């Protein structure tokens, strides 16, 4: 047996019997390390007679390959032993950790559906600030200083005289200030009132405002638009009632009542929105502010509407108390 073969057999035996990664590493250093025995043979090659070189060289290569392969496979064994060991500690019969699936808040669902329906009718989204001037919230909307809505107790006033808007109708004015007709917008957003908090009132709630101004806009357009919207929401068999009402910023004005079996409210009419034809005084207030006649009431008419999204979301989701919407109670939220 050639001494190299002897070396190989010794190495393989030692590798095979290595009982952990440390002793395996020691064997690797001993044979394949820079000053290991196999490497030493490589050095020795240089001193061999020319005719011996090919034979010993070939053998040396075989030995190095065999030892390297043995070390690799033993390393692999240790690694998979380790993994199995780790798996042994896991009880795969235990139930897993459930991942809770989130869902959209009923108010958000209502908001998204409403936007979708109005988008199909060509309404664009508009926005305005929650902190408003009295002028945008009241004066421009034909609501004079002695109107009860302007009472200190009705909303939250800031020291500088600004206030938290009591309705999203402010966005009508903000839009007309910067855009000429035709205008077709919806403006969802927060509104604030100093209400006592109970099952149907919060100090902050959510409204959706609408405004359509163009030549020849009529009450028929208003009715058609709102009926289409509410039918999309509540189903085709819904019945509507446009009940005469008063709002300072519209003339004539209506409240919209709905009755449908889908709501489970029996034979009861439910009030769901306010609306009307934009009062010429509102258009003139905007003209004055703009310093032009862009909204000449002789040329343009428009309709406006507003409704509470919380109210609709409560109806649609069968939620009896508006406070559930803001309490962040998992037991409530997980139902949607
Ligand atoms: N701003 C009214 C409210 O908060 C709702 C409303 C009624 C808006 C009639 C309108 C409208 O645009 O035309 O109760």
Short mmCIF file of N, CA and C in Angstrom, two decimals, residues 106-115 118 168 186-190 205-209 229-230 233-234 272 306-317 322 325:
data_model
loop_
_atom_site.label_atom_id
_atom_site.label_comp_id
_atom_site.label_asym_id
_atom_site.label_seq_id
_atom_site.Cartn_x
_atom_site.Cartn_y
_atom_site.Cartn_z
N UNK A 106 -67.15 49.85 9.13
CA UNK A 106 -68.41 50.05 8.39
C UNK A 106 -68.56 51.47 7.83
N UNK A 107 -68.01 52.44 8.55
CA UNK A 107 -68.07 53.82 8.05
C UNK A 107 -67.21 54.00 6.80
N UNK A 108 -66.05 53.36 6.82
CA UNK A 108 -65.17 53.42 5.64
C UNK A 108 -65.83 52.71 4.46
N UNK A 109 -66.47 51.56 4.72
CA UNK A 109 -67.16 50.85 3.64
C UNK A 109 -68.25 51.73 3.02
N UNK A 110 -68.99 52.41 3.91
CA UNK A 110 -70.06 53.29 3.44
C UNK A 110 -69.49 54.42 2.60
N UNK A 111 -68.41 55.00 3.10
CA UNK A 111 -67.76 56.11 2.40
C UNK A 111 -67.31 55.68 1.01
N UNK A 112 -66.66 54.51 0.93
CA UNK A 112 -66.14 54.06 -0.36
C UNK A 112 -67.27 53.75 -1.35
N UNK A 113 -68.33 53.12 -0.84
CA UNK A 113 -69.46 52.81 -1.74
C UNK A 113 -70.10 54.08 -2.26
N UNK A 114 -70.26 55.08 -1.37
CA UNK A 114 -70.90 56.33 -1.77
C UNK A 114 -70.07 57.04 -2.84
N UNK A 115 -68.77 57.10 -2.61
CA UNK A 115 -67.90 57.76 -3.59
C UNK A 115 -68.01 57.06 -4.94
N UNK A 118 -71.34 58.01 -6.76
CA UNK A 118 -71.33 59.38 -7.30
C UNK A 118 -70.31 59.55 -8.42
N UNK A 168 -70.39 70.06 6.16
CA UNK A 168 -69.45 70.07 5.04
C UNK A 168 -69.91 71.00 3.93
N UNK A 186 -68.57 66.04 -4.90
CA UNK A 186 -69.00 65.54 -3.58
C UNK A 186 -67.85 65.82 -2.62
N UNK A 187 -68.20 66.07 -1.36
CA UNK A 187 -67.19 66.38 -0.35
C UNK A 187 -67.50 65.63 0.94
N UNK A 188 -66.90 64.46 1.11
CA UNK A 188 -67.08 63.75 2.38
C UNK A 188 -66.11 64.32 3.40
N UNK A 189 -66.50 64.33 4.67
CA UNK A 189 -65.57 64.82 5.68
C UNK A 189 -66.21 64.95 7.04
N UNK A 190 -65.38 65.35 8.01
CA UNK A 190 -65.84 65.47 9.39
C UNK A 190 -66.63 66.75 9.59
N UNK A 205 -68.77 63.89 13.64
CA UNK A 205 -69.39 62.86 12.81
C UNK A 205 -68.98 63.09 11.36
N UNK A 206 -69.56 62.33 10.45
CA UNK A 206 -69.09 62.40 9.07
C UNK A 206 -70.24 62.69 8.12
N UNK A 207 -70.02 63.67 7.27
CA UNK A 207 -71.06 64.03 6.31
C UNK A 207 -70.56 63.84 4.88
N UNK A 208 -71.50 63.81 3.96
CA UNK A 208 -71.14 63.87 2.54
C UNK A 208 -71.97 64.98 1.92
N UNK A 209 -71.25 65.94 1.36
CA UNK A 209 -71.88 67.10 0.74
C UNK A 209 -71.87 66.90 -0.76
N UNK A 229 -78.79 57.46 -6.33
CA UNK A 229 -77.78 57.14 -5.31
C UNK A 229 -78.34 56.19 -4.24
N UNK A 230 -79.49 56.57 -3.69
CA UNK A 230 -80.03 55.76 -2.58
C UNK A 230 -80.56 54.41 -3.05
N UNK A 233 -77.71 52.12 -3.16
CA UNK A 233 -77.33 51.68 -1.81
C UNK A 233 -78.32 50.68 -1.23
N UNK A 234 -79.62 51.03 -1.33
CA UNK A 234 -80.61 50.29 -0.55
C UNK A 234 -81.48 49.36 -1.38
N UNK A 272 -83.16 60.81 5.69
CA UNK A 272 -81.76 60.48 5.42
C UNK A 272 -80.92 61.60 4.81
N UNK A 306 -76.80 67.19 1.43
CA UNK A 306 -75.88 66.76 2.48
C UNK A 306 -76.53 65.67 3.30
N UNK A 307 -75.73 64.67 3.67
CA UNK A 307 -76.28 63.64 4.55
C UNK A 307 -75.18 63.08 5.45
N UNK A 308 -75.62 62.43 6.51
CA UNK A 308 -74.67 61.87 7.47
C UNK A 308 -74.26 60.47 7.08
N UNK A 309 -72.96 60.29 6.87
CA UNK A 309 -72.47 58.96 6.48
C UNK A 309 -72.56 57.97 7.65
N UNK A 310 -72.38 58.49 8.87
CA UNK A 310 -72.49 57.59 10.03
C UNK A 310 -73.90 56.99 10.09
N UNK A 311 -74.87 57.87 9.86
CA UNK A 311 -76.27 57.45 9.89
C UNK A 311 -76.51 56.32 8.89
N UNK A 312 -76.03 56.54 7.65
CA UNK A 312 -76.22 55.51 6.61
C UNK A 312 -75.47 54.23 6.97
N UNK A 313 -74.27 54.40 7.50
CA UNK A 313 -73.47 53.22 7.87
C UNK A 313 -74.17 52.44 8.99
N UNK A 314 -74.80 53.18 9.92
CA UNK A 314 -75.53 52.51 10.99
C UNK A 314 -76.70 51.71 10.43
N UNK A 315 -77.45 52.34 9.50
CA UNK A 315 -78.59 51.66 8.90
C UNK A 315 -78.14 50.41 8.16
N UNK A 316 -77.09 50.57 7.33
CA UNK A 316 -76.63 49.47 6.49
C UNK A 316 -76.06 48.31 7.32
N UNK A 317 -75.40 48.64 8.43
CA UNK A 317 -74.73 47.58 9.20
C UNK A 317 -75.58 47.12 10.38
N UNK A 322 -74.24 54.78 17.68
CA UNK A 322 -73.16 55.39 16.91
C UNK A 322 -71.82 55.33 17.65
N UNK A 325 -68.92 53.03 16.75
CA UNK A 325 -68.02 53.37 15.63
C UNK A 325 -66.67 53.91 16.09
#
